[in-house]
């Protein structure tokens, strides 16, 4: 299928973006400050919207979109849970540090996809559009 590369790259971004949404949802649950709870929920909603748009594109290309996060992210969440249990949490500061680390990873995945010269113009345009949300979230998380 001519769209295999596009579908593969898009599905990789979908998985990572789902991981980001899960991370923000978890961060909203764990945050102690109301403004962070609201902000993390907003970020999670934005990530879910990005996922939905990318999934729609994969379907239009004849592929089956990913609909689950990665095993790596699940293992990372478990490590964060264990570390929090051992250290007593660390409060909002620790949560923000984890959010920022996750956002750095997500941004790097999108940066690499944007540099992929084998993507079709359609896939690249969708990735660039999704990147706007990712970049804004990354910048806001970094400013915390």
PDB file of C-alpha atoms in Angstrom:
ATOM      1  CA  UNK A   1       0.000   0.000   0.000  1.00  0.00           C
ATOM      2  CA  UNK A   2       1.367   3.407  -0.991  1.00  0.00           C
ATOM      3  CA  UNK A   3       0.266   4.947   2.304  1.00  0.00           C
ATOM      4  CA  UNK A   4       2.047   2.452   4.571  1.00  0.00           C
ATOM      5  CA  UNK A   5       4.782   4.874   5.624  1.00  0.00           C
ATOM      6  CA  UNK A   6       2.308   7.667   6.361  1.00  0.00           C
ATOM      7  CA  UNK A   7       0.121   5.306   8.381  1.00  0.00           C
ATOM      8  CA  UNK A   8       3.087   3.984  10.336  1.00  0.00           C
ATOM      9  CA  UNK A   9       4.364   7.457  11.252  1.00  0.00           C
ATOM     10  CA  UNK A  10       0.873   8.710  12.084  1.00  0.00           C
ATOM     11  CA  UNK A  11       0.160   5.676  14.269  1.00  0.00           C
ATOM     12  CA  UNK A  12       3.425   6.210  16.124  1.00  0.00           C
ATOM     13  CA  UNK A  13       2.414   9.815  16.815  1.00  0.00           C
ATOM     14  CA  UNK A  14      -1.078   8.702  17.826  1.00  0.00           C
ATOM     15  CA  UNK A  15       0.374   6.293  20.386  1.00  0.00           C
ATOM     16  CA  UNK A  16       2.701   8.915  21.829  1.00  0.00           C
ATOM     17  CA  UNK A  17      -0.070  11.520  21.912  1.00  0.00           C
ATOM     18  CA  UNK A  18      -2.368   9.071  23.718  1.00  0.00           C
ATOM     19  CA  UNK A  19       0.456   8.565  26.215  1.00  0.00           C
ATOM     20  CA  UNK A  20       0.583  12.336  26.665  1.00  0.00           C
ATOM     21  CA  UNK A  21      -3.186  12.529  27.246  1.00  0.00           C
ATOM     22  CA  UNK A  22      -2.945   9.727  29.819  1.00  0.00           C
ATOM     23  CA  UNK A  23      -0.056  11.546  31.488  1.00  0.00           C
ATOM     24  CA  UNK A  24      -2.025  14.762  31.746  1.00  0.00           C
ATOM     25  CA  UNK A  25      -5.076  12.927  33.079  1.00  0.00           C
ATOM     26  CA  UNK A  26      -2.920  11.287  35.725  1.00  0.00           C
ATOM     27  CA  UNK A  27      -1.255  14.592  36.541  1.00  0.00           C
ATOM     28  CA  UNK A  28      -4.673  16.233  36.994  1.00  0.00           C
ATOM     29  CA  UNK A  29      -5.606  13.475  39.441  1.00  0.00           C
ATOM     30  CA  UNK A  30      -2.406  13.925  41.437  1.00  0.00           C
ATOM     31  CA  UNK A  31      -2.044  17.715  41.394  1.00  0.00           C
ATOM     32  CA  UNK A  32      -2.872  19.541  44.591  1.00  0.00           C
ATOM     33  CA  UNK A  33      -3.296  23.028  43.156  1.00  0.00           C
ATOM     34  CA  UNK A  34      -6.584  23.783  41.424  1.00  0.00           C
ATOM     35  CA  UNK A  35      -5.075  25.747  38.570  1.00  0.00           C
ATOM     36  CA  UNK A  36      -2.787  22.827  37.702  1.00  0.00           C
ATOM     37  CA  UNK A  37      -5.695  20.389  37.836  1.00  0.00           C
ATOM     38  CA  UNK A  38      -7.648  22.534  35.371  1.00  0.00           C
ATOM     39  CA  UNK A  39      -4.636  23.103  33.127  1.00  0.00           C
ATOM     40  CA  UNK A  40      -3.734  19.414  32.974  1.00  0.00           C
ATOM     41  CA  UNK A  41      -7.328  18.485  32.158  1.00  0.00           C
ATOM     42  CA  UNK A  42      -7.335  21.069  29.387  1.00  0.00           C
ATOM     43  CA  UNK A  43      -4.072  19.642  28.004  1.00  0.00           C
ATOM     44  CA  UNK A  44      -5.522  16.110  28.116  1.00  0.00           C
ATOM     45  CA  UNK A  45      -8.594  17.263  26.190  1.00  0.00           C
ATOM     46  CA  UNK A  46      -6.425  18.982  23.588  1.00  0.00           C
ATOM     47  CA  UNK A  47      -4.327  15.828  23.187  1.00  0.00           C
ATOM     48  CA  UNK A  48      -7.474  13.711  22.722  1.00  0.00           C
ATOM     49  CA  UNK A  49      -8.602  16.091  19.970  1.00  0.00           C
ATOM     50  CA  UNK A  50      -5.221  15.759  18.230  1.00  0.00           C
ATOM     51  CA  UNK A  51      -5.486  11.969  18.499  1.00  0.00           C
ATOM     52  CA  UNK A  52      -8.973  11.992  16.958  1.00  0.00           C
ATOM     53  CA  UNK A  53      -7.823  14.085  13.984  1.00  0.00           C
ATOM     54  CA  UNK A  54      -4.794  11.867  13.345  1.00  0.00           C
ATOM     55  CA  UNK A  55      -6.932   8.734  13.683  1.00  0.00           C
ATOM     56  CA  UNK A  56      -9.374  10.125  11.116  1.00  0.00           C
ATOM     57  CA  UNK A  57      -6.515  10.680   8.693  1.00  0.00           C
ATOM     58  CA  UNK A  58      -5.212   7.134   9.171  1.00  0.00           C
ATOM     59  CA  UNK A  59      -8.709   5.821   8.389  1.00  0.00           C
ATOM     60  CA  UNK A  60      -8.924   8.000   5.280  1.00  0.00           C
ATOM     61  CA  UNK A  61      -5.596   6.544   4.125  1.00  0.00           C
ATOM     62  CA  UNK A  62      -7.039   3.043   4.433  1.00  0.00           C
ATOM     63  CA  UNK A  63      -5.295   2.137   7.677  1.00  0.00           C
ATOM     64  CA  UNK A  64      -6.385   1.107  11.131  1.00  0.00           C
ATOM     65  CA  UNK A  65      -5.491   3.790  13.669  1.00  0.00           C
ATOM     66  CA  UNK A  66      -3.884   2.961  16.972  1.00  0.00           C
ATOM     67  CA  UNK A  67      -6.236   3.502  19.867  1.00  0.00           C
ATOM     68  CA  UNK A  68      -4.038   2.702  22.834  1.00  0.00           C
ATOM     69  CA  UNK A  69      -0.922   4.068  24.466  1.00  0.00           C
ATOM     70  CA  UNK A  70       2.428   2.354  24.552  1.00  0.00           C
ATOM     71  CA  UNK A  71       3.796  -0.254  26.904  1.00  0.00           C
ATOM     72  CA  UNK A  72       6.724   2.067  27.544  1.00  0.00           C
ATOM     73  CA  UNK A  73       4.391   4.769  28.847  1.00  0.00           C
ATOM     74  CA  UNK A  74       2.599   2.258  31.053  1.00  0.00           C
ATOM     75  CA  UNK A  75       5.910   1.166  32.534  1.00  0.00           C
ATOM     76  CA  UNK A  76       6.893   4.796  33.035  1.00  0.00           C
ATOM     77  CA  UNK A  77       3.627   5.520  34.864  1.00  0.00           C
ATOM     78  CA  UNK A  78       4.249   2.549  37.134  1.00  0.00           C
ATOM     79  CA  UNK A  79       7.768   3.793  37.862  1.00  0.00           C
ATOM     80  CA  UNK A  80       6.389   7.253  38.713  1.00  0.00           C
ATOM     81  CA  UNK A  81       3.803   5.622  41.005  1.00  0.00           C
ATOM     82  CA  UNK A  82       6.493   3.583  42.731  1.00  0.00           C
ATOM     83  CA  UNK A  83       8.793   6.570  43.119  1.00  0.00           C
ATOM     84  CA  UNK A  84       5.928   8.639  44.544  1.00  0.00           C
ATOM     85  CA  UNK A  85       5.094   5.900  47.029  1.00  0.00           C
ATOM     86  CA  UNK A  86       8.713   5.663  48.164  1.00  0.00           C
ATOM     87  CA  UNK A  87       9.488   9.380  48.330  1.00  0.00           C
ATOM     88  CA  UNK A  88       6.135  10.627  49.542  1.00  0.00           C
ATOM     89  CA  UNK A  89       5.143  12.198  46.260  1.00  0.00           C
ATOM     90  CA  UNK A  90       6.971  15.494  45.919  1.00  0.00           C
ATOM     91  CA  UNK A  91       3.811  17.472  45.309  1.00  0.00           C
ATOM     92  CA  UNK A  92       3.017  19.658  42.348  1.00  0.00           C
ATOM     93  CA  UNK A  93       6.697  20.380  41.662  1.00  0.00           C
ATOM     94  CA  UNK A  94       7.399  16.693  40.991  1.00  0.00           C
ATOM     95  CA  UNK A  95       4.290  16.417  38.829  1.00  0.00           C
ATOM     96  CA  UNK A  96       5.300  19.446  36.777  1.00  0.00           C
ATOM     97  CA  UNK A  97       8.784  17.988  36.272  1.00  0.00           C
ATOM     98  CA  UNK A  98       7.231  14.745  34.969  1.00  0.00           C
ATOM     99  CA  UNK A  99       4.871  16.693  32.707  1.00  0.00           C
ATOM    100  CA  UNK A 100       7.752  18.676  31.278  1.00  0.00           C
ATOM    101  CA  UNK A 101       9.777  15.533  30.659  1.00  0.00           C
ATOM    102  CA  UNK A 102       6.822  13.924  28.882  1.00  0.00           C
ATOM    103  CA  UNK A 103       6.245  17.024  26.780  1.00  0.00           C
ATOM    104  CA  UNK A 104       9.906  17.072  25.736  1.00  0.00           C
ATOM    105  CA  UNK A 105       9.564  13.485  24.544  1.00  0.00           C
ATOM    106  CA  UNK A 106       6.338  14.210  22.650  1.00  0.00           C
ATOM    107  CA  UNK A 107       7.804  17.290  20.994  1.00  0.00           C
ATOM    108  CA  UNK A 108      10.872  15.342  19.870  1.00  0.00           C
ATOM    109  CA  UNK A 109       8.641  12.705  18.223  1.00  0.00           C
ATOM    110  CA  UNK A 110       6.764  15.397  16.300  1.00  0.00           C
ATOM    111  CA  UNK A 111      10.009  17.173  15.374  1.00  0.00           C
ATOM    112  CA  UNK A 112      11.342  13.929  13.875  1.00  0.00           C
ATOM    113  CA  UNK A 113       8.113  13.325  11.948  1.00  0.00           C
ATOM    114  CA  UNK A 114       8.171  16.838  10.493  1.00  0.00           C
ATOM    115  CA  UNK A 115      11.696  16.172   9.207  1.00  0.00           C
ATOM    116  CA  UNK A 116      10.611  12.895   7.527  1.00  0.00           C
ATOM    117  CA  UNK A 117      10.986  13.547   3.793  1.00  0.00           C
ATOM    118  CA  UNK A 118       9.132  10.343   2.868  1.00  0.00           C
ATOM    119  CA  UNK A 119       5.775  11.556   4.185  1.00  0.00           C
ATOM    120  CA  UNK A 120       3.076  12.636   1.779  1.00  0.00           C
ATOM    121  CA  UNK A 121       2.093  16.318   1.757  1.00  0.00           C
ATOM    122  CA  UNK A 122      -1.274  15.345   3.296  1.00  0.00           C
ATOM    123  CA  UNK A 123       0.279  13.513   6.243  1.00  0.00           C
ATOM    124  CA  UNK A 124       2.878  16.226   6.748  1.00  0.00           C
ATOM    125  CA  UNK A 125       0.210  18.937   6.800  1.00  0.00           C
ATOM    126  CA  UNK A 126      -1.797  17.027   9.422  1.00  0.00           C
ATOM    127  CA  UNK A 127       1.318  16.482  11.540  1.00  0.00           C
ATOM    128  CA  UNK A 128       2.230  20.161  11.329  1.00  0.00           C
ATOM    129  CA  UNK A 129      -1.294  21.112  12.389  1.00  0.00           C
ATOM    130  CA  UNK A 130      -1.162  18.685  15.335  1.00  0.00           C
ATOM    131  CA  UNK A 131       2.286  20.007  16.195  1.00  0.00           C
ATOM    132  CA  UNK A 132       0.813  23.449  16.870  1.00  0.00           C
ATOM    133  CA  UNK A 133      -1.113  22.037  19.836  1.00  0.00           C
ATOM    134  CA  UNK A 134       1.859  19.967  20.956  1.00  0.00           C
ATOM    135  CA  UNK A 135       4.199  22.959  20.768  1.00  0.00           C
ATOM    136  CA  UNK A 136       1.782  25.204  22.673  1.00  0.00           C
ATOM    137  CA  UNK A 137       1.387  22.584  25.406  1.00  0.00           C
ATOM    138  CA  UNK A 138       5.137  22.053  25.559  1.00  0.00           C
ATOM    139  CA  UNK A 139       5.754  25.772  25.923  1.00  0.00           C
ATOM    140  CA  UNK A 140       3.083  26.177  28.609  1.00  0.00           C
ATOM    141  CA  UNK A 141       4.407  23.187  30.545  1.00  0.00           C
ATOM    142  CA  UNK A 142       7.933  24.546  30.262  1.00  0.00           C
ATOM    143  CA  UNK A 143       6.800  27.908  31.632  1.00  0.00           C
ATOM    144  CA  UNK A 144       5.460  26.282  34.805  1.00  0.00           C
TER     145      UNK A 144
END
